[in-house]
Short mmCIF file of C-alpha atoms and ligand atoms in Angstrom, two decimals:
data_model
loop_
_atom_site.label_atom_id
_atom_site.label_comp_id
_atom_site.label_asym_id
_atom_site.label_seq_id
_atom_site.Cartn_x
_atom_site.Cartn_y
_atom_site.Cartn_z
CA MET A 228 0.00 0.00 0.00
CA LEU A 229 1.33 3.44 -0.88
CA TYR A 230 0.58 5.80 2.00
CA SER A 231 0.57 9.50 1.40
CA PHE A 232 2.18 11.23 4.39
CA SER A 233 2.03 14.96 5.03
CA ASN A 234 5.10 17.09 4.31
CA ARG A 235 5.50 17.53 8.05
CA GLY A 236 5.18 13.82 8.67
CA LEU A 237 7.81 13.12 6.07
CA ARG A 238 10.21 15.55 7.71
CA SER A 239 10.49 13.40 10.84
CA GLY A 240 13.46 11.25 9.88
CA THR A 241 14.73 8.22 11.76
CA SER A 242 16.97 9.21 14.63
CA PRO A 243 20.35 7.45 14.66
CA ILE A 244 20.11 7.41 18.47
CA ASN A 245 17.08 5.13 18.25
CA GLU A 246 19.18 2.77 16.17
CA LEU A 247 21.83 2.74 18.91
CA ILE A 248 19.20 1.99 21.55
CA GLN A 249 17.77 -0.77 19.35
CA TYR A 250 21.24 -2.26 18.86
CA ASP A 251 21.76 -2.27 22.62
CA LEU A 252 18.41 -3.98 23.24
CA GLU A 253 19.14 -6.67 20.67
CA HIS A 254 22.63 -7.47 22.00
CA ASP A 255 22.74 -8.63 25.63
CA ASP A 256 26.52 -8.60 25.81
CA VAL A 257 26.83 -4.94 24.76
CA ILE A 258 27.45 -2.23 27.36
CA SER A 259 25.85 1.02 26.29
CA LEU A 260 27.49 4.28 27.26
CA ALA A 261 25.28 5.84 24.58
CA ALA A 262 21.86 5.87 26.22
CA GLY A 263 21.00 8.93 28.32
CA LEU A 264 18.69 6.84 30.49
CA VAL A 265 18.74 7.13 34.25
CA ASP A 266 20.33 4.87 36.83
CA TYR A 267 18.20 1.72 37.35
CA GLU A 268 19.23 1.17 40.94
CA SER A 269 18.21 4.64 42.04
CA LEU A 270 14.66 4.49 40.69
CA PRO A 271 12.30 5.11 43.63
CA VAL A 272 10.51 1.74 43.38
CA GLN A 273 9.54 1.30 47.01
CA SER A 274 8.55 4.88 47.50
CA ILE A 275 6.30 4.79 44.42
CA ALA A 276 4.70 1.53 45.58
CA ALA A 277 4.01 3.00 49.03
CA ASN A 278 2.62 6.24 47.63
CA ILE A 279 0.35 4.51 45.13
CA ALA A 280 -0.98 2.33 47.97
CA GLU A 281 -1.56 5.42 50.12
CA LEU A 282 -3.34 7.25 47.29
CA MET A 283 -5.56 4.29 46.54
CA SER A 284 -6.46 3.80 50.18
CA ASN A 285 -8.12 7.21 50.27
CA PRO A 286 -11.33 6.92 48.19
CA ARG A 287 -11.65 10.67 47.60
CA LEU A 288 -8.03 11.07 46.43
CA ALA A 289 -8.12 7.81 44.50
CA GLN A 290 -11.20 8.85 42.56
CA ALA A 291 -9.75 12.29 41.84
CA ALA A 292 -6.46 10.75 40.67
CA LEU A 293 -8.19 8.25 38.40
CA GLN A 294 -10.39 10.89 36.78
CA TYR A 295 -9.39 13.31 33.99
CA GLY A 296 -7.48 16.35 35.21
CA THR A 297 -7.09 19.81 33.67
CA THR A 298 -5.00 20.68 30.63
CA ARG A 299 -2.82 23.06 32.67
CA GLY A 300 -2.14 20.40 35.31
CA LEU A 301 -2.85 19.68 38.98
CA LEU A 302 -2.82 22.93 41.00
CA GLN A 303 -1.09 21.35 44.01
CA LEU A 304 1.73 20.05 41.79
CA ARG A 305 2.09 23.37 39.95
CA GLU A 306 2.45 25.13 43.29
CA GLN A 307 5.05 22.62 44.43
CA ILE A 308 6.98 23.00 41.16
CA LEU A 309 6.95 26.76 41.56
CA GLU A 310 8.15 26.47 45.14
CA HIS A 311 11.00 24.23 43.99
CA PHE A 312 11.89 26.76 41.29
CA ARG A 313 11.81 29.63 43.78
CA LYS A 314 14.20 27.81 46.11
CA ALA A 315 16.59 27.21 43.23
CA GLU A 316 16.47 30.96 42.52
CA GLY A 317 17.45 31.87 46.09
CA ASN A 318 13.86 32.26 47.35
CA LYS A 319 12.98 35.02 44.92
CA SER A 320 9.21 35.25 44.77
CA LEU A 321 8.52 35.02 41.07
CA PHE A 322 5.51 34.06 38.96
CA ASP A 323 2.35 32.29 40.03
CA ALA A 324 1.00 28.77 39.68
CA ASP A 325 -0.97 29.76 36.59
CA ASP A 326 2.32 30.47 34.81
CA VAL A 327 3.17 26.77 35.19
CA ILE A 328 2.01 23.96 32.93
CA VAL A 329 2.54 20.24 33.53
CA THR A 330 3.34 18.14 30.47
CA ASN A 331 4.11 14.58 29.40
CA GLY A 332 7.83 15.04 29.89
CA SER A 333 9.58 18.20 28.82
CA GLN A 334 9.91 16.78 25.31
CA GLN A 335 6.18 17.22 24.80
CA LEU A 336 6.46 20.85 25.80
CA LEU A 337 9.44 21.43 23.49
CA PHE A 338 7.38 20.00 20.64
CA LEU A 339 4.29 22.05 21.51
CA LEU A 340 6.33 25.25 21.78
CA ALA A 341 7.92 24.60 18.39
CA ASP A 342 4.47 23.89 16.96
CA ILE A 343 2.83 27.09 18.21
CA LEU A 344 5.76 29.41 17.49
CA LEU A 345 7.53 28.30 14.33
CA ASN A 346 6.69 28.59 10.65
CA PRO A 347 8.78 27.03 7.89
CA GLY A 348 11.66 29.39 7.13
CA ASP A 349 11.84 30.83 10.65
CA ILE A 350 15.28 30.86 12.22
CA VAL A 351 16.21 29.17 15.50
CA LEU A 352 19.61 29.64 17.11
CA VAL A 353 21.02 26.61 18.91
CA GLU A 354 24.21 25.86 20.76
CA ALA A 355 26.97 23.87 19.07
CA PRO A 356 26.66 21.11 20.18
CA THR A 357 23.01 20.79 21.11
CA TYR A 358 20.33 18.28 22.19
CA PHE A 359 19.78 16.21 19.06
CA VAL A 360 16.10 15.39 19.66
CA PHE A 361 15.23 19.08 19.64
CA MET A 362 17.16 19.48 16.40
CA ASP A 363 15.03 16.70 14.93
CA THR A 364 11.93 18.49 16.24
CA LEU A 365 13.00 21.72 14.54
CA LYS A 366 13.49 19.88 11.26
CA ILE A 367 9.86 18.71 11.38
CA PHE A 368 8.78 22.36 11.42
CA GLY A 369 11.01 23.24 8.47
CA VAL A 370 12.94 25.95 10.28
CA GLU A 371 16.42 27.19 9.50
CA ILE A 372 18.84 26.19 12.27
CA HIS A 373 21.90 28.32 13.05
CA SER A 374 24.58 27.19 15.49
CA VAL A 375 26.38 29.34 18.03
CA ALA A 376 29.78 28.28 19.40
CA MET A 377 30.29 27.17 23.01
CA ASP A 378 33.37 26.89 25.19
CA GLY A 379 33.89 25.41 28.66
CA GLN A 380 31.62 28.07 30.19
CA GLY A 381 28.68 27.56 27.87
CA VAL A 382 27.56 29.39 24.79
CA CYS A 383 29.80 32.38 23.90
CA PRO A 384 28.04 35.78 24.00
CA GLU A 385 30.46 37.18 21.38
CA ALA A 386 29.58 34.33 19.01
CA LEU A 387 25.86 34.95 19.61
CA LYS A 388 26.30 38.67 18.94
CA ALA A 389 28.28 37.99 15.75
CA LYS A 390 25.56 35.60 14.57
CA LEU A 391 22.79 38.12 15.25
CA GLN A 392 24.77 40.85 13.48
CA GLU A 393 25.32 38.58 10.49
CA LEU A 394 21.59 37.81 10.31
CA ARG A 395 20.75 41.52 10.57
CA GLN A 396 23.17 42.32 7.75
CA ARG A 397 21.51 39.65 5.63
CA GLY A 398 18.15 41.29 6.35
CA VAL A 399 16.68 38.18 7.99
CA LEU A 400 16.82 39.18 11.66
CA GLU A 401 13.04 39.35 11.87
CA ARG A 402 12.87 35.65 11.05
CA VAL A 403 14.80 34.76 14.22
CA LYS A 404 12.22 33.42 16.68
CA LEU A 405 14.14 31.50 19.33
CA PHE A 406 17.46 31.05 21.00
CA TYR A 407 17.49 27.50 22.42
CA THR A 408 19.86 26.73 25.28
CA VAL A 409 20.38 23.70 27.53
CA ASP A 410 22.10 25.78 30.15
CA TYR A 411 22.64 23.26 32.96
CA PHE A 412 24.96 20.24 32.55
CA GLN A 413 24.13 20.25 28.89
CA ASN A 414 23.20 17.23 26.86
CA PRO A 415 25.62 16.33 25.26
CA SER A 416 28.59 18.32 26.63
CA GLY A 417 27.83 18.38 30.39
CA ILE A 418 28.78 22.09 30.35
CA SER A 419 26.77 24.72 32.25
CA LEU A 420 26.37 28.28 31.07
CA ILE A 421 27.87 30.61 33.69
CA GLU A 422 25.63 33.20 35.31
CA SER A 423 27.52 36.32 34.16
CA ARG A 424 27.10 35.23 30.54
CA LYS A 425 23.38 34.78 31.08
CA SER A 426 22.82 38.46 31.89
CA GLU A 427 24.93 39.43 28.88
CA ILE A 428 22.97 37.10 26.59
CA PHE A 429 19.62 38.25 27.98
CA ALA A 430 20.57 41.86 27.21
CA LEU A 431 21.80 40.92 23.73
CA ILE A 432 18.57 39.12 22.89
CA GLN A 433 16.55 42.15 23.95
CA THR A 434 18.77 44.50 21.95
CA PHE A 435 18.36 42.51 18.76
CA SER A 436 14.64 41.96 19.21
CA GLN A 437 12.13 44.19 17.46
CA THR A 438 8.83 45.09 19.05
CA SER A 439 6.91 43.18 16.42
CA HIS A 440 9.39 40.29 16.35
CA PRO A 441 10.78 39.45 19.76
CA ILE A 442 13.42 36.75 19.97
CA LEU A 443 12.51 34.42 22.82
CA ILE A 444 14.92 32.41 24.95
CA LEU A 445 13.94 28.74 25.18
CA GLU A 446 15.68 27.64 28.35
CA ASP A 447 15.75 23.84 28.59
CA ALA A 448 16.71 23.17 32.21
CA ALA A 449 16.23 19.39 32.02
CA TYR A 450 19.37 18.63 34.06
CA ARG A 451 19.23 21.57 36.46
CA ASP A 452 18.51 19.44 39.54
CA LEU A 453 21.36 17.05 38.82
CA GLY A 454 24.27 19.21 39.97
CA PHE A 455 26.55 17.10 42.16
CA ASN A 456 26.79 19.74 44.87
CA GLY A 457 23.03 20.34 44.87
CA VAL A 458 23.14 24.00 43.85
CA SER A 459 22.61 25.59 40.47
CA ALA A 460 23.25 29.02 38.99
CA ALA A 461 20.36 31.46 38.52
CA SER A 462 18.28 30.83 35.44
CA PHE A 463 17.34 33.06 32.51
CA LYS A 464 13.77 32.64 33.75
CA GLY A 465 14.74 34.15 37.09
CA MET A 466 15.96 37.24 35.22
CA ASP A 467 12.70 37.49 33.29
CA ILE A 468 10.92 39.35 36.08
CA GLU A 469 8.01 40.45 33.90
CA ASN A 470 7.60 36.97 32.42
CA ASN A 471 7.95 38.09 28.82
CA TRP A 472 11.07 36.65 27.23
CA VAL A 473 11.90 33.23 28.57
CA LEU A 474 10.22 29.88 27.94
CA TYR A 475 11.47 27.68 30.77
CA THR A 476 11.14 23.91 30.44
CA SER A 477 12.24 21.25 32.88
CA THR A 478 11.42 17.73 33.89
CA LEU A 479 10.95 15.24 36.69
CA THR A 480 11.77 12.29 34.45
CA LYS A 481 15.53 12.51 34.93
CA THR A 482 15.23 13.15 38.62
CA PHE A 483 12.33 10.89 39.62
CA SER A 484 11.56 8.35 36.96
CA PRO A 485 11.31 8.48 33.15
CA GLY A 486 8.46 5.98 33.44
CA LEU A 487 6.35 8.72 35.05
CA LYS A 488 7.11 11.00 32.07
CA CYS A 489 6.29 14.23 33.80
CA GLY A 490 7.72 17.58 32.73
CA TYR A 491 6.73 21.20 33.15
CA GLY A 492 7.15 24.72 31.89
CA ILE A 493 7.03 28.25 33.25
CA LEU A 494 5.89 30.43 30.39
CA PRO A 495 4.74 33.94 29.52
CA LYS A 496 0.94 33.98 29.89
CA PRO A 497 0.03 34.38 26.19
CA VAL A 498 2.43 31.57 25.25
CA LEU A 499 1.03 29.33 27.97
CA GLU A 500 -2.54 29.97 26.82
CA GLN A 501 -1.56 29.02 23.26
CA VAL A 502 0.27 25.90 24.45
CA MET A 503 -2.84 24.92 26.41
CA ARG A 504 -5.06 25.23 23.36
CA HIS A 505 -2.66 22.96 21.51
CA LYS A 506 -2.25 20.52 24.37
CA GLY A 507 -6.02 20.45 24.59
CA CYS A 508 -5.98 18.80 21.16
CA HIS A 509 -3.06 16.51 21.99
CA ASP A 510 -4.19 14.92 25.23
CA PHE A 511 -6.18 17.51 27.22
CA GLY A 512 -3.94 16.94 30.20
CA THR A 513 -0.98 14.99 31.49
CA ALA A 514 -1.77 11.64 33.18
CA ASN A 515 -3.62 12.66 36.31
CA LEU A 516 -2.55 9.67 38.40
CA VAL A 517 1.09 10.51 37.73
CA GLN A 518 0.52 14.10 38.84
CA HIS A 519 -1.26 13.08 42.05
CA LEU A 520 1.48 10.58 42.80
CA ILE A 521 4.28 13.12 42.37
CA ALA A 522 2.36 15.78 44.30
CA GLN A 523 1.98 13.38 47.21
CA MET A 524 5.66 12.42 47.13
CA MET A 525 6.57 16.10 47.14
CA LEU A 526 4.16 16.70 50.01
CA HIS A 527 5.97 14.03 52.03
CA GLY A 528 9.28 15.80 51.28
CA GLU A 529 10.50 12.81 49.30
CA TYR A 530 11.68 14.77 46.27
CA PRO A 531 14.57 16.66 47.90
CA ASN A 532 15.70 13.50 49.69
CA HIS A 533 15.60 11.48 46.51
CA LEU A 534 17.47 14.23 44.65
CA GLU A 535 20.21 14.28 47.23
CA SER A 536 20.85 10.55 46.98
CA LEU A 537 20.66 10.69 43.18
CA GLN A 538 23.19 13.53 43.03
CA LYS A 539 25.54 11.53 45.26
CA SER A 540 25.22 8.36 43.24
CA TYR A 541 25.83 10.16 39.90
CA ALA A 542 28.78 12.03 41.40
CA ALA A 543 30.28 8.71 42.51
CA LYS A 544 29.71 7.14 39.09
CA ALA A 545 31.25 10.14 37.31
CA LEU A 546 34.31 9.91 39.56
CA ILE A 547 34.80 6.22 38.79
CA MET A 548 34.34 6.82 35.09
CA ASN A 549 36.84 9.66 35.12
CA GLN A 550 39.45 7.41 36.75
CA CYS A 551 38.76 4.54 34.36
CA LEU A 552 39.05 6.79 31.30
CA GLU A 553 42.37 8.26 32.48
CA PRO A 554 44.61 6.12 30.16
CA LEU A 555 42.91 7.82 27.18
CA ARG A 556 44.54 11.13 28.09
CA HIS A 557 47.89 9.70 26.89
CA LYS A 558 46.33 9.29 23.48
CA GLY A 559 45.62 13.01 23.17
CA ILE A 560 41.97 12.60 24.19
CA SER A 561 40.67 15.25 26.60
CA TRP A 562 37.55 16.11 28.61
CA GLN A 563 36.24 18.21 31.47
CA ILE A 564 35.16 16.34 34.59
CA PRO A 565 31.38 16.81 34.81
CA SER A 566 29.97 18.56 37.87
CA GLY A 567 26.42 17.37 37.23
CA GLY A 568 24.14 15.73 34.71
CA LEU A 569 24.76 12.43 32.96
CA TYR A 570 27.50 12.96 30.39
CA PHE A 571 31.20 12.97 29.58
CA TRP A 572 32.11 14.81 26.39
CA LEU A 573 35.43 13.57 25.03
CA LYS A 574 37.51 15.40 22.43
CA PHE A 575 39.54 13.16 20.12
CA PRO A 576 42.49 14.07 17.89
CA SER A 577 41.57 14.44 14.22
CA SER A 578 43.43 11.19 13.48
CA LEU A 579 40.71 9.33 15.44
CA PRO A 580 37.32 10.43 14.07
CA THR A 581 34.36 9.18 16.11
CA GLY A 582 31.77 9.03 13.30
CA PRO A 583 29.54 5.96 12.78
CA GLN A 584 31.28 5.06 9.51
CA GLY A 585 34.77 5.27 10.99
CA SER A 586 37.08 2.58 12.32
CA LEU A 587 36.76 3.70 15.95
CA PHE A 588 32.99 3.18 15.98
CA LYS A 589 33.42 -0.22 14.32
CA ALA A 590 36.16 -1.21 16.79
CA CYS A 591 33.79 -0.28 19.64
CA LEU A 592 31.05 -2.45 18.17
CA LYS A 593 33.58 -5.29 18.03
CA GLU A 594 34.48 -4.65 21.68
CA LYS A 595 30.74 -4.45 22.48
CA VAL A 596 30.58 -0.94 23.83
CA LEU A 597 28.41 1.86 22.46
CA TYR A 598 28.82 5.63 22.47
CA VAL A 599 27.10 8.59 20.79
CA PRO A 600 29.16 10.00 17.92
CA GLY A 601 29.58 13.75 18.35
CA GLU A 602 28.40 14.50 14.84
CA TYR A 603 24.82 13.62 15.85
CA CYS A 604 24.86 16.65 18.16
CA PHE A 605 25.81 19.38 15.67
CA HIS A 606 23.71 21.06 13.08
CA ASN A 607 25.29 20.70 9.69
CA THR A 608 24.30 23.15 6.96
CA ASP A 609 26.93 22.04 4.52
CA LEU A 610 26.25 18.35 3.97
CA SER A 611 29.52 17.85 2.10
CA GLU A 612 31.37 18.37 5.34
CA VAL A 613 31.08 16.46 8.65
CA VAL A 614 30.93 18.58 11.82
CA GLY A 615 31.70 17.20 15.26
CA SER A 616 33.62 14.04 14.38
CA GLU A 617 36.22 14.85 17.03
CA TRP A 618 33.63 14.47 19.81
CA MET A 619 32.14 11.54 21.67
CA ARG A 620 29.34 11.51 24.26
CA LEU A 621 29.48 8.93 27.01
CA SER A 622 26.81 8.52 29.65
CA TYR A 623 27.27 6.98 33.08
CA GLY A 624 23.50 7.16 33.66
CA THR A 625 22.28 3.68 32.98
CA VAL A 626 25.44 1.57 33.22
CA PRO A 627 25.66 -0.13 36.65
CA THR A 628 28.53 1.07 38.83
CA ASN A 629 30.25 -2.30 38.69
CA GLU A 630 30.27 -2.27 34.86
CA ILE A 631 31.77 1.20 34.36
CA SER A 632 35.32 -0.05 34.53
CA GLU A 633 34.65 -2.90 32.05
CA ALA A 634 32.91 -0.45 29.68
CA CYS A 635 35.89 1.91 29.80
CA HIS A 636 38.35 -0.94 29.25
CA ARG A 637 36.45 -1.94 26.15
CA LEU A 638 36.60 1.64 24.87
CA ILE A 639 40.32 1.87 25.61
CA ARG A 640 40.96 -1.45 23.83
CA ALA A 641 39.02 -0.15 20.81
CA VAL A 642 41.12 3.03 20.72
CA ASP A 643 44.33 0.99 21.13
CA SER A 644 43.36 -1.26 18.24
CA ILE A 645 43.47 1.57 15.72
C1 PLP B 934 18.22 18.39 27.07
C2 PLP B 934 16.99 17.58 27.18
N1 PLP B 934 15.80 18.20 27.16
C3 PLP B 934 14.65 17.53 27.25
C4 PLP B 934 14.64 16.16 27.38
C5 PLP B 934 13.29 15.47 27.46
O1 PLP B 934 13.13 14.76 28.60
P1 PLP B 934 11.71 14.28 29.14
O2 PLP B 934 10.73 14.36 27.99
O3 PLP B 934 11.94 12.90 29.59
O4 PLP B 934 11.33 15.22 30.21
C6 PLP B 934 15.84 15.46 27.40
C7 PLP B 934 15.88 13.99 27.50
O5 PLP B 934 16.86 13.33 27.35
C8 PLP B 934 17.06 16.18 27.31
O6 PLP B 934 18.25 15.58 27.32
#
């Protein structure tokens, strides 16, 4: 049968990451350092079982939780999310619960925001490297992606300014709709954008915006709560006192459980209203049972406790991984030690390209260890040239602590074999 898909449908290509995940699932003896999944052992199994039992033992709460909820999300949970955000911002009293929306993971919100804001031909600025799933999302909407360079302190304000100037000179500045940043322990690089740069970037964005065409900051704070020392820098959203410029998205999937698939956003009111109209057609509300469950766990104070133990366990895993990778430094391979999140971002010499067609990737398959080739994380306008083949993303998220050393040995053997 010949099916006739829409242009938009046809623009959603197959993600190479899905192929890596599939490969891992089909090969029991493979250790995947590719998947950005969370640590199995730290999933709050007992706590979820106890809280579900408690919810179901209260007929009034049980019935409410098993009924449809609202599109915006459970008020109690939105208040708790806001309180959590306020604490992270040093107890600044900002926004109200109606500025918060609860979504099916933050990915749903990223998709909805792209859907309500972007027309084909619009321009979105992203970091280089960036979160590949959002790049795929942008491709669905037919937008023009422009990359802005990063260094060890996050995206470079001078590079952003130069990009905006270039677009103004080309007469296309009014097509720039969004600047997308993963500003905490970025996926894939693990780098956080330092606070002083945030104020500079916020000012830049306002300077280059026109009244009729504001450029919005899409702040994806998915890993904000995963800093190893438990604190995080102020956000762009915290600087957006009038709630006009910043679309803040974050998630409880990485910090509680991906199986609950619960994310949220803090958005300017008109944007939130538009997202709600759209979400109303998607699902008219995030799973209500999930929201009641998380709200109850937060009420019992379980979220901060869980976060603390998660931060400790990821910090310990990152430390082990750093030690195990050490022999690679003699091969001219370098990296920053992560201070949060789930990723190591390794830079290889040009003689050792990391791409999926190269000998290193094949040697790793032979050694039964998987990684994410850096080139998946860069936007490439010129298809005749590969960007990012000197980078490799490794995740210590899902690999059990006692397998980290074996995984690293396999990687080292693969490098040595070339
Ligand atoms: C940077 C970033 N943003 C958003 C997401 C979406 O996460 P979720 O939909 O599970 O909340 C992810 C997941 O890996 C991510 O890495």
